Amino acid sequence: MALDKEETGERVLAIAEVLLNEGGMDNLKARTIAEQAGISVGSVYNLFSDLDGVHRAVNMRLLDRLGVAGAAAMADLGRRGVTDVRDRLLALADAYVRFVEAHPGSWPALLAFNRRRPVLTEPDVYEARLDQLFEIIAGVLADGGFDLDEDTRRIAARTLWSSVHGIVTSGYAARSVRRQADEIDRQIALLVGVFIRGLERGGTFAHAGGTTS
Amino acid sequence: MALDKEETGERVLAIAEVLLNEGGMDNLKARTIAEQAGISVGSVYNLFSDLDGVHRAVNMRLLDRLGVAGAAAMADLGRRGVTDVRDRLLALADAYVRFVEAHPGSWPALLAFNRRRPVLTEPDVYEARLDQLFEIIAGVLADGGFDLDEDTRRIAARTLWSSVHGIVTSGYAARSVRRQADEIDRQIALLVGVFIRGLERGGTFAHAGGTTS
DNA sequence: TTGACTTCGTGAACATCGTTCACAAGAAAA
DNA sequence: TTTTCTTGTGAACGATGTTCACGAAGTCAA
C-alpha cells in the first residue's frame, strides 16, 4: 500500500469535489472516483459508507471554506480600519458571491443535496457551521449602533443571510451569465442599504398580525 | 384506446407530481409512472421526451399555480379593501409560504432540478412565469407612494422576492419542522418591515463602491 | 371490402449506475 | 511458521433511463 488510509480519503474527496464542480450531482460516480484515485470501487465504499457520505464530506469542506472566506473578509476590513456597517455587510455579501462563483458546480450540488430528501437527514453539523456565519453578521450588527436586543439581532442576522443567499441563488438560476452579476450586485446593494436604513429607524419588528381585519 | 393522448399526458403529470411530492426527485421513475398510469414504459417516452421533460412539465404547473396563488392573495385583499403596502407584501409572502408548505416535495424538487446542471438548460419559460410574480410585487411597490423610478422599483421587487425565497428555503432546510414556521414568519416580518422603512427614507441605491479605500 | 399506409402502444433489451460480498493478499500476532 | 485480522479487489446483482423493432389498430383511397 502506497498511501495512508486517511490520505487516500483526502484524495478521494479532492477528486469528488472536482467531479461535482464540473458536472453537478450526476457526475459523482463511484467508478469514476475509483478510476481517478487509482483504487477499486469497493475501496471507495471502504472509505465512505455511501456516495452520499462522500458528498456530505465534500459539503463539509465547502462550508468550512465558506466560513474561512467570511472571516477573512472581516479580518481584511479590520486590518484596513474599515468599521462602517454598510461596508462590512457588503464585504460579507461580496465574499459569498465570490465563493459561489469559485464553486460553480459543487455549491449548487450542496444545495441540491439538502433538497433531495424531504427531511430525513440530520443537518445538525450543517447548522453548526452556518451558525458561525450568522455570528459574524450578528457581530457586525452589534457594532452598528442599532438599538436591537439580542434576539432581534439574531433574527436580523439570519434574515440578512437568507436574503443574500436567495438573491445569489435566484440570480445564478436565471438565463444569462454575463449581466447577471451586475443584477446580483445591484440587488445586494439595495438590500443592504434598505436594511440599514430600516434598522436605523428603530421600532419593533414583532410578528404583528396586521393582515387580518 | 380509452383516453385521449392529451388526457393521458395530464394523468401522467398528475401522477408525476404526486411522486415528486412524496419522495423528491429520486422518486420520479419511468416504470412507476407507467405502472400507476396503466401504460407501458415506452408510452411515457412517447408522451414526453425525457423524464426531465416530465419534471419540466410538472414544474410549469407548479409555477402557474404559484402565480395564481399570488394573484388570488392580492385579489382577496383588494376585495377586503386592504391597501396598506405592508399588509399586501406580507400577504404575498404568506401566500408563498403556504404554497411551499402545500408542496413539500415537488417544490424542493423544482429547485433541485434547476441546480442539477451548471447552466445547460434554457429557463426562459421559467423566467417568464416568475416575471408575472415580480410584476405583482412591483405593482404593490408602485402603489406604496415611494419615490422610486421604474428601474429601481423593478430591482426592489426582485430583491424582495429573492429575499423571501431565501428565507423560506433556508428556513425549511433547517432541522426542526415545528418552531421553524415561527422563525420564518419572524424573518419575513422583519424583512418587510425593514424594507418599507428603508424605502420610505428615499435616496439612491446605486452600487457605490465604498468598500475600497 | 380490401389493401396499403400511418400512428402509436408495447415490453424486451441494452447500457449504466449504486451497492454488496466472497475472496485473496498482506500485515500482525502467536 | 502458522494463525488471525485487516483491507483492497472486482465480479455480480438489482434497479434505472432510454431505445427500438414489432405489432395492433386506425385511416383512407380504390
PDB file of N, CA and C in Angstrom, chain A residues 24 26 80 87 108 111 115-116 119 123-124 127 151 154-156 158-159 162-163 165-167 169-170 173-175 183 185-187 190-191 194-195 197-205 207 210-213, chain B residues 24 26 80 87 90 108 111 115-116 123-124 127 151 154-156 158-159 162-163 165-167 169-170 173-175 183 185-187 190-191 194-195 197-205 207 210-213:
ATOM      1  N   GLY A  24     -21.871  18.637 -11.608  1.00  0.00           N
ATOM      2  CA  GLY A  24     -23.004  18.549 -10.707  1.00  0.00           C
ATOM      3  C   GLY A  24     -23.151  17.173 -10.077  1.00  0.00           C
ATOM      4  N   ASP A  26     -24.944  14.636 -10.765  1.00  0.00           N
ATOM      5  CA  ASP A  26     -24.980  13.467 -11.655  1.00  0.00           C
ATOM      6  C   ASP A  26     -23.584  12.996 -12.035  1.00  0.00           C
ATOM      7  N   ARG A  80      -7.698  47.050   7.523  1.00  0.00           N
ATOM      8  CA  ARG A  80      -7.669  48.311   6.786  1.00  0.00           C
ATOM      9  C   ARG A  80      -8.439  49.407   7.504  1.00  0.00           C
ATOM     10  N   ASP A  87     -20.273  48.948   4.733  1.00  0.00           N
ATOM     11  CA  ASP A  87     -19.118  48.377   4.032  1.00  0.00           C
ATOM     12  C   ASP A  87     -18.858  46.944   4.468  1.00  0.00           C
ATOM     13  N   PRO A 108     -23.913  24.589  -5.873  1.00  0.00           N
ATOM     14  CA  PRO A 108     -25.267  24.154  -6.229  1.00  0.00           C
ATOM     15  C   PRO A 108     -25.515  22.693  -5.880  1.00  0.00           C
ATOM     16  N   LEU A 111     -26.517  22.523  -2.311  1.00  0.00           N
ATOM     17  CA  LEU A 111     -27.893  22.952  -2.112  1.00  0.00           C
ATOM     18  C   LEU A 111     -28.868  21.893  -2.595  1.00  0.00           C
ATOM     19  N   ARG A 115     -31.879  19.253  -0.610  1.00  0.00           N
ATOM     20  CA  ARG A 115     -33.279  19.240  -1.024  1.00  0.00           C
ATOM     21  C   ARG A 115     -33.708  17.869  -1.524  1.00  0.00           C
ATOM     22  N   ARG A 116     -32.768  16.947  -1.628  1.00  0.00           N
ATOM     23  CA  ARG A 116     -33.111  15.673  -2.249  1.00  0.00           C
ATOM     24  C   ARG A 116     -34.132  14.888  -1.434  1.00  0.00           C
ATOM     25  N   VAL A 119     -37.047  15.478   4.743  1.00  0.00           N
ATOM     26  CA  VAL A 119     -36.332  15.974   5.923  1.00  0.00           C
ATOM     27  C   VAL A 119     -35.723  14.790   6.658  1.00  0.00           C
ATOM     28  N   PRO A 123     -29.219  17.644   9.577  1.00  0.00           N
ATOM     29  CA  PRO A 123     -28.246  18.671   9.198  1.00  0.00           C
ATOM     30  C   PRO A 123     -27.695  19.420  10.395  1.00  0.00           C
ATOM     31  N   ASP A 124     -27.531  18.737  11.505  1.00  0.00           N
ATOM     32  CA  ASP A 124     -27.041  19.402  12.705  1.00  0.00           C
ATOM     33  C   ASP A 124     -25.647  19.999  12.469  1.00  0.00           C
ATOM     34  N   GLU A 127     -25.898  23.038  10.266  1.00  0.00           N
ATOM     35  CA  GLU A 127     -26.350  24.217  11.001  1.00  0.00           C
ATOM     36  C   GLU A 127     -25.241  24.789  11.868  1.00  0.00           C
ATOM     37  N   ASP A 151     -32.078  39.028  20.741  1.00  0.00           N
ATOM     38  CA  ASP A 151     -32.931  38.135  19.958  1.00  0.00           C
ATOM     39  C   ASP A 151     -33.227  38.734  18.584  1.00  0.00           C
ATOM     40  N   ARG A 154     -30.272  38.499  16.396  1.00  0.00           N
ATOM     41  CA  ARG A 154     -30.087  37.151  15.868  1.00  0.00           C
ATOM     42  C   ARG A 154     -30.993  36.928  14.657  1.00  0.00           C
ATOM     43  N   ILE A 155     -32.237  37.327  14.809  1.00  0.00           N
ATOM     44  CA  ILE A 155     -33.177  37.180  13.689  1.00  0.00           C
ATOM     45  C   ILE A 155     -32.724  38.016  12.500  1.00  0.00           C
ATOM     46  N   ALA A 156     -32.289  39.228  12.782  1.00  0.00           N
ATOM     47  CA  ALA A 156     -31.868  40.118  11.692  1.00  0.00           C
ATOM     48  C   ALA A 156     -30.683  39.529  10.948  1.00  0.00           C
ATOM     49  N   ARG A 158     -29.876  36.362  10.631  1.00  0.00           N
ATOM     50  CA  ARG A 158     -30.321  35.235   9.798  1.00  0.00           C
ATOM     51  C   ARG A 158     -31.136  35.739   8.606  1.00  0.00           C
ATOM     52  N   THR A 159     -31.941  36.762   8.826  1.00  0.00           N
ATOM     53  CA  THR A 159     -32.727  37.315   7.724  1.00  0.00           C
ATOM     54  C   THR A 159     -31.816  37.855   6.634  1.00  0.00           C
ATOM     55  N   SER A 162     -30.132  34.910   4.832  1.00  0.00           N
ATOM     56  CA  SER A 162     -31.065  34.203   3.954  1.00  0.00           C
ATOM     57  C   SER A 162     -31.401  35.036   2.727  1.00  0.00           C
ATOM     58  N   SER A 163     -31.531  36.335   2.924  1.00  0.00           N
ATOM     59  CA  SER A 163     -31.875  37.209   1.808  1.00  0.00           C
ATOM     60  C   SER A 163     -30.756  37.241   0.783  1.00  0.00           C
ATOM     61  N   HIS A 165     -28.492  35.039   0.373  1.00  0.00           N
ATOM     62  CA  HIS A 165     -28.465  33.707  -0.218  1.00  0.00           C
ATOM     63  C   HIS A 165     -29.528  33.575  -1.309  1.00  0.00           C
ATOM     64  N   GLY A 166     -30.723  34.046  -1.021  1.00  0.00           N
ATOM     65  CA  GLY A 166     -31.788  33.975  -2.017  1.00  0.00           C
ATOM     66  C   GLY A 166     -31.471  34.792  -3.246  1.00  0.00           C
ATOM     67  N   ILE A 167     -30.901  35.971  -3.039  1.00  0.00           N
ATOM     68  CA  ILE A 167     -30.553  36.823  -4.175  1.00  0.00           C
ATOM     69  C   ILE A 167     -29.514  36.141  -5.061  1.00  0.00           C
ATOM     70  N   THR A 169     -28.632  32.871  -5.259  1.00  0.00           N
ATOM     71  CA  THR A 169     -29.069  31.644  -5.920  1.00  0.00           C
ATOM     72  C   THR A 169     -30.123  31.931  -6.982  1.00  0.00           C
ATOM     73  N   SER A 170     -31.047  32.828  -6.695  1.00  0.00           N
ATOM     74  CA  SER A 170     -32.028  33.172  -7.715  1.00  0.00           C
ATOM     75  C   SER A 170     -31.344  33.816  -8.903  1.00  0.00           C
ATOM     76  N   ALA A 173     -29.625  31.316 -11.133  1.00  0.00           N
ATOM     77  CA  ALA A 173     -30.542  30.387 -11.783  1.00  0.00           C
ATOM     78  C   ALA A 173     -31.134  31.010 -13.042  1.00  0.00           C
ATOM     79  N   ALA A 174     -30.934  32.299 -13.222  1.00  0.00           N
ATOM     80  CA  ALA A 174     -31.501  32.981 -14.381  1.00  0.00           C
ATOM     81  C   ALA A 174     -30.688  32.690 -15.635  1.00  0.00           C
ATOM     82  N   ARG A 175     -31.131  33.224 -16.723  1.00  0.00           N
ATOM     83  CA  ARG A 175     -30.595  32.817 -18.031  1.00  0.00           C
ATOM     84  C   ARG A 175     -29.171  33.266 -18.277  1.00  0.00           C
ATOM     85  N   GLU A 183     -26.752  42.392 -11.931  1.00  0.00           N
ATOM     86  CA  GLU A 183     -28.070  42.355 -11.290  1.00  0.00           C
ATOM     87  C   GLU A 183     -27.940  41.935  -9.822  1.00  0.00           C
ATOM     88  N   ASP A 185     -25.305  42.267  -7.888  1.00  0.00           N
ATOM     89  CA  ASP A 185     -24.677  43.345  -7.129  1.00  0.00           C
ATOM     90  C   ASP A 185     -25.678  44.444  -6.802  1.00  0.00           C
ATOM     91  N   ARG A 186     -26.526  44.776  -7.750  1.00  0.00           N
ATOM     92  CA  ARG A 186     -27.499  45.839  -7.505  1.00  0.00           C
ATOM     93  C   ARG A 186     -28.507  45.416  -6.447  1.00  0.00           C
ATOM     94  N   GLN A 187     -28.952  44.166  -6.526  1.00  0.00           N
ATOM     95  CA  GLN A 187     -29.923  43.696  -5.536  1.00  0.00           C
ATOM     96  C   GLN A 187     -29.308  43.674  -4.139  1.00  0.00           C
ATOM     97  N   LEU A 190     -29.013  47.192  -2.846  1.00  0.00           N
ATOM     98  CA  LEU A 190     -30.309  47.711  -2.416  1.00  0.00           C
ATOM     99  C   LEU A 190     -30.731  47.070  -1.101  1.00  0.00           C
ATOM    100  N   LEU A 191     -30.544  45.768  -1.001  1.00  0.00           N
ATOM    101  CA  LEU A 191     -30.937  45.067   0.226  1.00  0.00           C
ATOM    102  C   LEU A 191     -30.191  45.613   1.436  1.00  0.00           C
ATOM    103  N   VAL A 194     -31.198  49.301   2.192  1.00  0.00           N
ATOM    104  CA  VAL A 194     -32.534  49.379   2.761  1.00  0.00           C
ATOM    105  C   VAL A 194     -32.557  48.792   4.168  1.00  0.00           C
ATOM    106  N   PHE A 195     -31.806  47.730   4.362  1.00  0.00           N
ATOM    107  CA  PHE A 195     -31.780  47.066   5.657  1.00  0.00           C
ATOM    108  C   PHE A 195     -31.237  48.004   6.727  1.00  0.00           C
ATOM    109  N   ARG A 197     -30.970  51.312   6.667  1.00  0.00           N
ATOM    110  CA  ARG A 197     -31.866  52.447   6.898  1.00  0.00           C
ATOM    111  C   ARG A 197     -33.071  52.028   7.718  1.00  0.00           C
ATOM    112  N   GLY A 198     -33.589  50.847   7.421  1.00  0.00           N
ATOM    113  CA  GLY A 198     -34.750  50.377   8.162  1.00  0.00           C
ATOM    114  C   GLY A 198     -34.427  50.120   9.616  1.00  0.00           C
ATOM    115  N   LEU A 199     -33.256  49.570   9.874  1.00  0.00           N
ATOM    116  CA  LEU A 199     -32.867  49.286  11.259  1.00  0.00           C
ATOM    117  C   LEU A 199     -32.594  50.571  12.020  1.00  0.00           C
ATOM    118  N   GLU A 200     -32.043  51.559  11.316  1.00  0.00           N
ATOM    119  CA  GLU A 200     -31.710  52.819  11.980  1.00  0.00           C
ATOM    120  C   GLU A 200     -32.938  53.515  12.530  1.00  0.00           C
ATOM    121  N   ARG A 201     -34.079  53.296  11.908  1.00  0.00           N
ATOM    122  CA  ARG A 201     -35.283  53.956  12.367  1.00  0.00           C
ATOM    123  C   ARG A 201     -35.856  53.309  13.617  1.00  0.00           C
ATOM    124  N   GLY A 202     -35.219  52.249  14.042  1.00  0.00           N
ATOM    125  CA  GLY A 202     -35.629  51.633  15.295  1.00  0.00           C
ATOM    126  C   GLY A 202     -37.018  51.040  15.208  1.00  0.00           C
ATOM    127  N   GLY A 203     -37.671  50.942  16.358  1.00  0.00           N
ATOM    128  CA  GLY A 203     -39.010  50.377  16.391  1.00  0.00           C
ATOM    129  C   GLY A 203     -38.978  48.880  16.551  1.00  0.00           C
ATOM    130  N   THR A 204     -40.129  48.312  16.685  1.00  0.00           N
ATOM    131  CA  THR A 204     -40.216  46.877  16.908  1.00  0.00           C
ATOM    132  C   THR A 204     -40.574  46.167  15.627  1.00  0.00           C
ATOM    133  N   PHE A 205     -40.195  44.917  15.563  1.00  0.00           N
ATOM    134  CA  PHE A 205     -40.499  44.122  14.386  1.00  0.00           C
ATOM    135  C   PHE A 205     -41.303  42.895  14.785  1.00  0.00           C
ATOM    136  N   HIS A 207     -44.072  40.143  15.298  1.00  0.00           N
ATOM    137  CA  HIS A 207     -44.895  39.485  14.297  1.00  0.00           C
ATOM    138  C   HIS A 207     -46.327  39.950  14.430  1.00  0.00           C
ATOM    139  N   GLY A 210     -51.180  42.025  11.179  1.00  0.00           N
ATOM    140  CA  GLY A 210     -51.881  43.172  10.619  1.00  0.00           C
ATOM    141  C   GLY A 210     -52.720  42.843   9.410  1.00  0.00           C
ATOM    142  N   THR A 211     -52.625  41.620   8.939  1.00  0.00           N
ATOM    143  CA  THR A 211     -53.331  41.294   7.707  1.00  0.00           C
ATOM    144  C   THR A 211     -54.786  40.926   7.961  1.00  0.00           C
ATOM    145  N   THR A 212     -55.086  40.559   9.185  1.00  0.00           N
ATOM    146  CA  THR A 212     -56.463  40.184   9.466  1.00  0.00           C
ATOM    147  C   THR A 212     -57.258  41.420   9.826  1.00  0.00           C
ATOM    148  N   SER A 213     -58.539  41.394   9.424  1.00  0.00           N
ATOM    149  CA  SER A 213     -59.380  42.547   9.706  1.00  0.00           C
ATOM    150  C   SER A 213     -59.713  42.560  11.178  1.00  0.00           C
TER     151      SER A 213
ATOM    152  N   GLY B  24     -39.511  13.211  -3.584  1.00  0.00           N
ATOM    153  CA  GLY B  24     -38.456  14.009  -4.193  1.00  0.00           C
ATOM    154  C   GLY B  24     -38.061  13.489  -5.564  1.00  0.00           C
ATOM    155  N   ASP B  26     -35.703  11.629  -6.610  1.00  0.00           N
ATOM    156  CA  ASP B  26     -35.331  10.221  -6.743  1.00  0.00           C
ATOM    157  C   ASP B  26     -36.546   9.328  -6.921  1.00  0.00           C
ATOM    158  N   ARG B  80     -61.211  43.007   0.177  1.00  0.00           N
ATOM    159  CA  ARG B  80     -61.479  43.399   1.563  1.00  0.00           C
ATOM    160  C   ARG B  80     -61.049  44.826   1.845  1.00  0.00           C
ATOM    161  N   ASP B  87     -49.195  45.270   4.594  1.00  0.00           N
ATOM    162  CA  ASP B  87     -50.132  44.145   4.629  1.00  0.00           C
ATOM    163  C   ASP B  87     -50.107  43.358   3.325  1.00  0.00           C
ATOM    164  N   LEU B  90     -46.851  41.381   3.074  1.00  0.00           N
ATOM    165  CA  LEU B  90     -46.904  40.239   3.993  1.00  0.00           C
ATOM    166  C   LEU B  90     -47.850  39.168   3.481  1.00  0.00           C
ATOM    167  N   PRO B 108     -39.342  21.720  -3.585  1.00  0.00           N
ATOM    168  CA  PRO B 108     -37.896  21.480  -3.491  1.00  0.00           C
ATOM    169  C   PRO B 108     -37.353  20.739  -4.707  1.00  0.00           C
ATOM    170  N   LEU B 111     -36.642  23.234  -7.347  1.00  0.00           N
ATOM    171  CA  LEU B 111     -35.411  23.984  -7.071  1.00  0.00           C
ATOM    172  C   LEU B 111     -34.185  23.121  -7.339  1.00  0.00           C
ATOM    173  N   ARG B 115     -30.823  23.245 -10.282  1.00  0.00           N
ATOM    174  CA  ARG B 115     -29.429  23.248  -9.844  1.00  0.00           C
ATOM    175  C   ARG B 115     -28.666  22.046 -10.372  1.00  0.00           C
ATOM    176  N   ARG B 116     -29.381  21.127 -11.001  1.00  0.00           N
ATOM    177  CA  ARG B 116     -28.734  19.872 -11.366  1.00  0.00           C
ATOM    178  C   ARG B 116     -27.625  20.087 -12.386  1.00  0.00           C
ATOM    179  N   PRO B 123     -33.919  28.383 -19.168  1.00  0.00           N
ATOM    180  CA  PRO B 123     -35.071  28.622 -18.284  1.00  0.00           C
ATOM    181  C   PRO B 123     -35.883  29.838 -18.703  1.00  0.00           C
ATOM    182  N   ASP B 124     -35.978  30.052 -20.019  1.00  0.00           N
ATOM    183  CA  ASP B 124     -36.703  31.225 -20.486  1.00  0.00           C
ATOM    184  C   ASP B 124     -38.155  31.184 -20.034  1.00  0.00           C
ATOM    185  N   GLU B 127     -38.441  31.917 -16.347  1.00  0.00           N
ATOM    186  CA  GLU B 127     -38.334  33.342 -16.056  1.00  0.00           C
ATOM    187  C   GLU B 127     -39.612  34.080 -16.416  1.00  0.00           C
ATOM    188  N   ASP B 151     -36.941  51.579 -12.859  1.00  0.00           N
ATOM    189  CA  ASP B 151     -35.846  50.614 -12.798  1.00  0.00           C
ATOM    190  C   ASP B 151     -35.574  50.174 -11.360  1.00  0.00           C
ATOM    191  N   ARG B 154     -38.195  47.885 -10.157  1.00  0.00           N
ATOM    192  CA  ARG B 154     -38.030  46.529 -10.684  1.00  0.00           C
ATOM    193  C   ARG B 154     -36.999  45.758  -9.849  1.00  0.00           C
ATOM    194  N   ILE B 155     -35.872  46.434  -9.593  1.00  0.00           N
ATOM    195  CA  ILE B 155     -34.834  45.787  -8.781  1.00  0.00           C
ATOM    196  C   ILE B 155     -35.364  45.477  -7.384  1.00  0.00           C
ATOM    197  N   ALA B 156     -36.083  46.434  -6.818  1.00  0.00           N
ATOM    198  CA  ALA B 156     -36.590  46.238  -5.462  1.00  0.00           C
ATOM    199  C   ALA B 156     -37.557  45.062  -5.409  1.00  0.00           C
ATOM    200  N   ARG B 158     -37.610  42.418  -7.360  1.00  0.00           N
ATOM    201  CA  ARG B 158     -36.850  41.168  -7.463  1.00  0.00           C
ATOM    202  C   ARG B 158     -36.064  40.902  -6.180  1.00  0.00           C
ATOM    203  N   THR B 159     -35.535  41.950  -5.587  1.00  0.00           N
ATOM    204  CA  THR B 159     -34.790  41.783  -4.338  1.00  0.00           C
ATOM    205  C   THR B 159     -35.706  41.235  -3.245  1.00  0.00           C
ATOM    206  N   SER B 162     -36.536  37.572  -4.028  1.00  0.00           N
ATOM    207  CA  SER B 162     -35.391  36.691  -3.777  1.00  0.00           C
ATOM    208  C   SER B 162     -35.147  36.528  -2.281  1.00  0.00           C
ATOM    209  N   SER B 163     -35.321  37.609  -1.540  1.00  0.00           N
ATOM    210  CA  SER B 163     -35.087  37.561  -0.101  1.00  0.00           C
ATOM    211  C   SER B 163     -36.095  36.645   0.578  1.00  0.00           C
ATOM    212  N   HIS B 165     -37.764  34.319  -0.796  1.00  0.00           N
ATOM    213  CA  HIS B 165     -37.448  32.965  -1.258  1.00  0.00           C
ATOM    214  C   HIS B 165     -36.294  32.371  -0.447  1.00  0.00           C
ATOM    215  N   GLY B 166     -35.256  33.166  -0.235  1.00  0.00           N
ATOM    216  CA  GLY B 166     -34.122  32.683   0.537  1.00  0.00           C
ATOM    217  C   GLY B 166     -34.502  32.363   1.965  1.00  0.00           C
ATOM    218  N   ILE B 167     -35.328  33.203   2.557  1.00  0.00           N
ATOM    219  CA  ILE B 167     -35.757  32.967   3.933  1.00  0.00           C
ATOM    220  C   ILE B 167     -36.536  31.667   4.034  1.00  0.00           C
ATOM    221  N   THR B 169     -36.666  29.038   1.922  1.00  0.00           N
ATOM    222  CA  THR B 169     -35.913  27.821   1.616  1.00  0.00           C
ATOM    223  C   THR B 169     -34.857  27.529   2.677  1.00  0.00           C
ATOM    224  N   SER B 170     -34.185  28.562   3.146  1.00  0.00           N
ATOM    225  CA  SER B 170     -33.216  28.342   4.213  1.00  0.00           C
ATOM    226  C   SER B 170     -33.924  27.849   5.467  1.00  0.00           C
ATOM    227  N   ALA B 173     -34.842  24.213   5.276  1.00  0.00           N
ATOM    228  CA  ALA B 173     -33.679  23.327   5.218  1.00  0.00           C
ATOM    229  C   ALA B 173     -33.136  23.050   6.610  1.00  0.00           C
ATOM    230  N   ALA B 174     -33.601  23.786   7.597  1.00  0.00           N
ATOM    231  CA  ALA B 174     -33.102  23.608   8.955  1.00  0.00           C
ATOM    232  C   ALA B 174     -33.725  22.386   9.605  1.00  0.00           C
ATOM    233  N   ARG B 175     -33.308  22.142  10.806  1.00  0.00           N
ATOM    234  CA  ARG B 175     -33.632  20.858  11.437  1.00  0.00           C
ATOM    235  C   ARG B 175     -35.100  20.676  11.797  1.00  0.00           C
ATOM    236  N   GLU B 183     -40.035  30.901  13.045  1.00  0.00           N
ATOM    237  CA  GLU B 183     -38.804  31.590  12.654  1.00  0.00           C
ATOM    238  C   GLU B 183     -38.963  32.251  11.288  1.00  0.00           C
ATOM    239  N   ASP B 185     -41.747  33.212   9.851  1.00  0.00           N
ATOM    240  CA  ASP B 185     -42.658  34.343   9.963  1.00  0.00           C
ATOM    241  C   ASP B 185     -41.957  35.563  10.537  1.00  0.00           C
ATOM    242  N   ARG B 186     -41.125  35.328  11.539  1.00  0.00           N
ATOM    243  CA  ARG B 186     -40.440  36.466  12.152  1.00  0.00           C
ATOM    244  C   ARG B 186     -39.454  37.104  11.180  1.00  0.00           C
ATOM    245  N   GLN B 187     -38.746  36.272  10.439  1.00  0.00           N
ATOM    246  CA  GLN B 187     -37.789  36.815   9.486  1.00  0.00           C
ATOM    247  C   GLN B 187     -38.500  37.600   8.380  1.00  0.00           C
ATOM    248  N   LEU B 190     -39.676  40.894   9.759  1.00  0.00           N
ATOM    249  CA  LEU B 190     -38.564  41.829   9.894  1.00  0.00           C
ATOM    250  C   LEU B 190     -38.127  42.345   8.530  1.00  0.00           C
ATOM    251  N   LEU B 191     -38.024  41.459   7.572  1.00  0.00           N
ATOM    252  CA  LEU B 191     -37.599  41.867   6.233  1.00  0.00           C
ATOM    253  C   LEU B 191     -38.555  42.900   5.632  1.00  0.00           C
ATOM    254  N   VAL B 194     -38.463  46.241   7.637  1.00  0.00           N
ATOM    255  CA  VAL B 194     -37.223  46.968   7.383  1.00  0.00           C
ATOM    256  C   VAL B 194     -37.186  47.496   5.952  1.00  0.00           C
ATOM    257  N   PHE B 195     -37.708  46.718   5.044  1.00  0.00           N
ATOM    258  CA  PHE B 195     -37.699  47.109   3.631  1.00  0.00           C
ATOM    259  C   PHE B 195     -38.534  48.368   3.419  1.00  0.00           C
ATOM    260  N   ARG B 197     -39.502  50.614   5.663  1.00  0.00           N
ATOM    261  CA  ARG B 197     -38.900  51.777   6.335  1.00  0.00           C
ATOM    262  C   ARG B 197     -37.706  52.288   5.548  1.00  0.00           C
ATOM    263  N   GLY B 198     -36.939  51.350   5.007  1.00  0.00           N
ATOM    264  CA  GLY B 198     -35.778  51.764   4.233  1.00  0.00           C
ATOM    265  C   GLY B 198     -36.156  52.480   2.962  1.00  0.00           C
ATOM    266  N   LEU B 199     -37.185  52.004   2.306  1.00  0.00           N
ATOM    267  CA  LEU B 199     -37.622  52.641   1.064  1.00  0.00           C
ATOM    268  C   LEU B 199     -38.245  54.000   1.342  1.00  0.00           C
ATOM    269  N   GLU B 200     -38.932  54.118   2.484  1.00  0.00           N
ATOM    270  CA  GLU B 200     -39.581  55.386   2.801  1.00  0.00           C
ATOM    271  C   GLU B 200     -38.584  56.518   2.957  1.00  0.00           C
ATOM    272  N   ARG B 201     -37.371  56.166   3.365  1.00  0.00           N
ATOM    273  CA  ARG B 201     -36.388  57.220   3.572  1.00  0.00           C
ATOM    274  C   ARG B 201     -35.803  57.712   2.262  1.00  0.00           C
ATOM    275  N   GLY B 202     -36.214  57.085   1.173  1.00  0.00           N
ATOM    276  CA  GLY B 202     -35.783  57.565  -0.134  1.00  0.00           C
ATOM    277  C   GLY B 202     -34.297  57.428  -0.344  1.00  0.00           C
ATOM    278  N   GLY B 203     -33.780  58.228  -1.235  1.00  0.00           N
ATOM    279  CA  GLY B 203     -32.358  58.157  -1.526  1.00  0.00           C
ATOM    280  C   GLY B 203     -32.064  57.191  -2.633  1.00  0.00           C
ATOM    281  N   THR B 204     -30.823  57.136  -3.041  1.00  0.00           N
ATOM    282  CA  THR B 204     -30.433  56.260  -4.143  1.00  0.00           C
ATOM    283  C   THR B 204     -29.797  54.988  -3.599  1.00  0.00           C
ATOM    284  N   PHE B 205     -29.847  53.988  -4.415  1.00  0.00           N
ATOM    285  CA  PHE B 205     -29.266  52.717  -4.003  1.00  0.00           C
ATOM    286  C   PHE B 205     -28.220  52.266  -5.016  1.00  0.00           C
ATOM    287  N   HIS B 207     -24.894  51.232  -6.884  1.00  0.00           N
ATOM    288  CA  HIS B 207     -23.859  50.296  -6.464  1.00  0.00           C
ATOM    289  C   HIS B 207     -22.590  51.056  -6.157  1.00  0.00           C
ATOM    290  N   GLY B 210     -18.012  51.464  -2.076  1.00  0.00           N
ATOM    291  CA  GLY B 210     -17.489  52.082  -0.861  1.00  0.00           C
ATOM    292  C   GLY B 210     -16.525  51.191  -0.098  1.00  0.00           C
ATOM    293  N   THR B 211     -16.338  49.984  -0.579  1.00  0.00           N
ATOM    294  CA  THR B 211     -15.516  49.067   0.198  1.00  0.00           C
ATOM    295  C   THR B 211     -14.021  49.260  -0.067  1.00  0.00           C
ATOM    296  N   THR B 212     -13.722  49.873  -1.182  1.00  0.00           N
ATOM    297  CA  THR B 212     -12.304  50.071  -1.489  1.00  0.00           C
ATOM    298  C   THR B 212     -11.807  51.366  -0.872  1.00  0.00           C
ATOM    299  N   SER B 213     -10.569  51.341  -0.459  1.00  0.00           N
ATOM    300  CA  SER B 213     -10.026  52.541   0.158  1.00  0.00           C
ATOM    301  C   SER B 213      -9.749  53.562  -0.920  1.00  0.00           C
TER     302      SER B 213
END
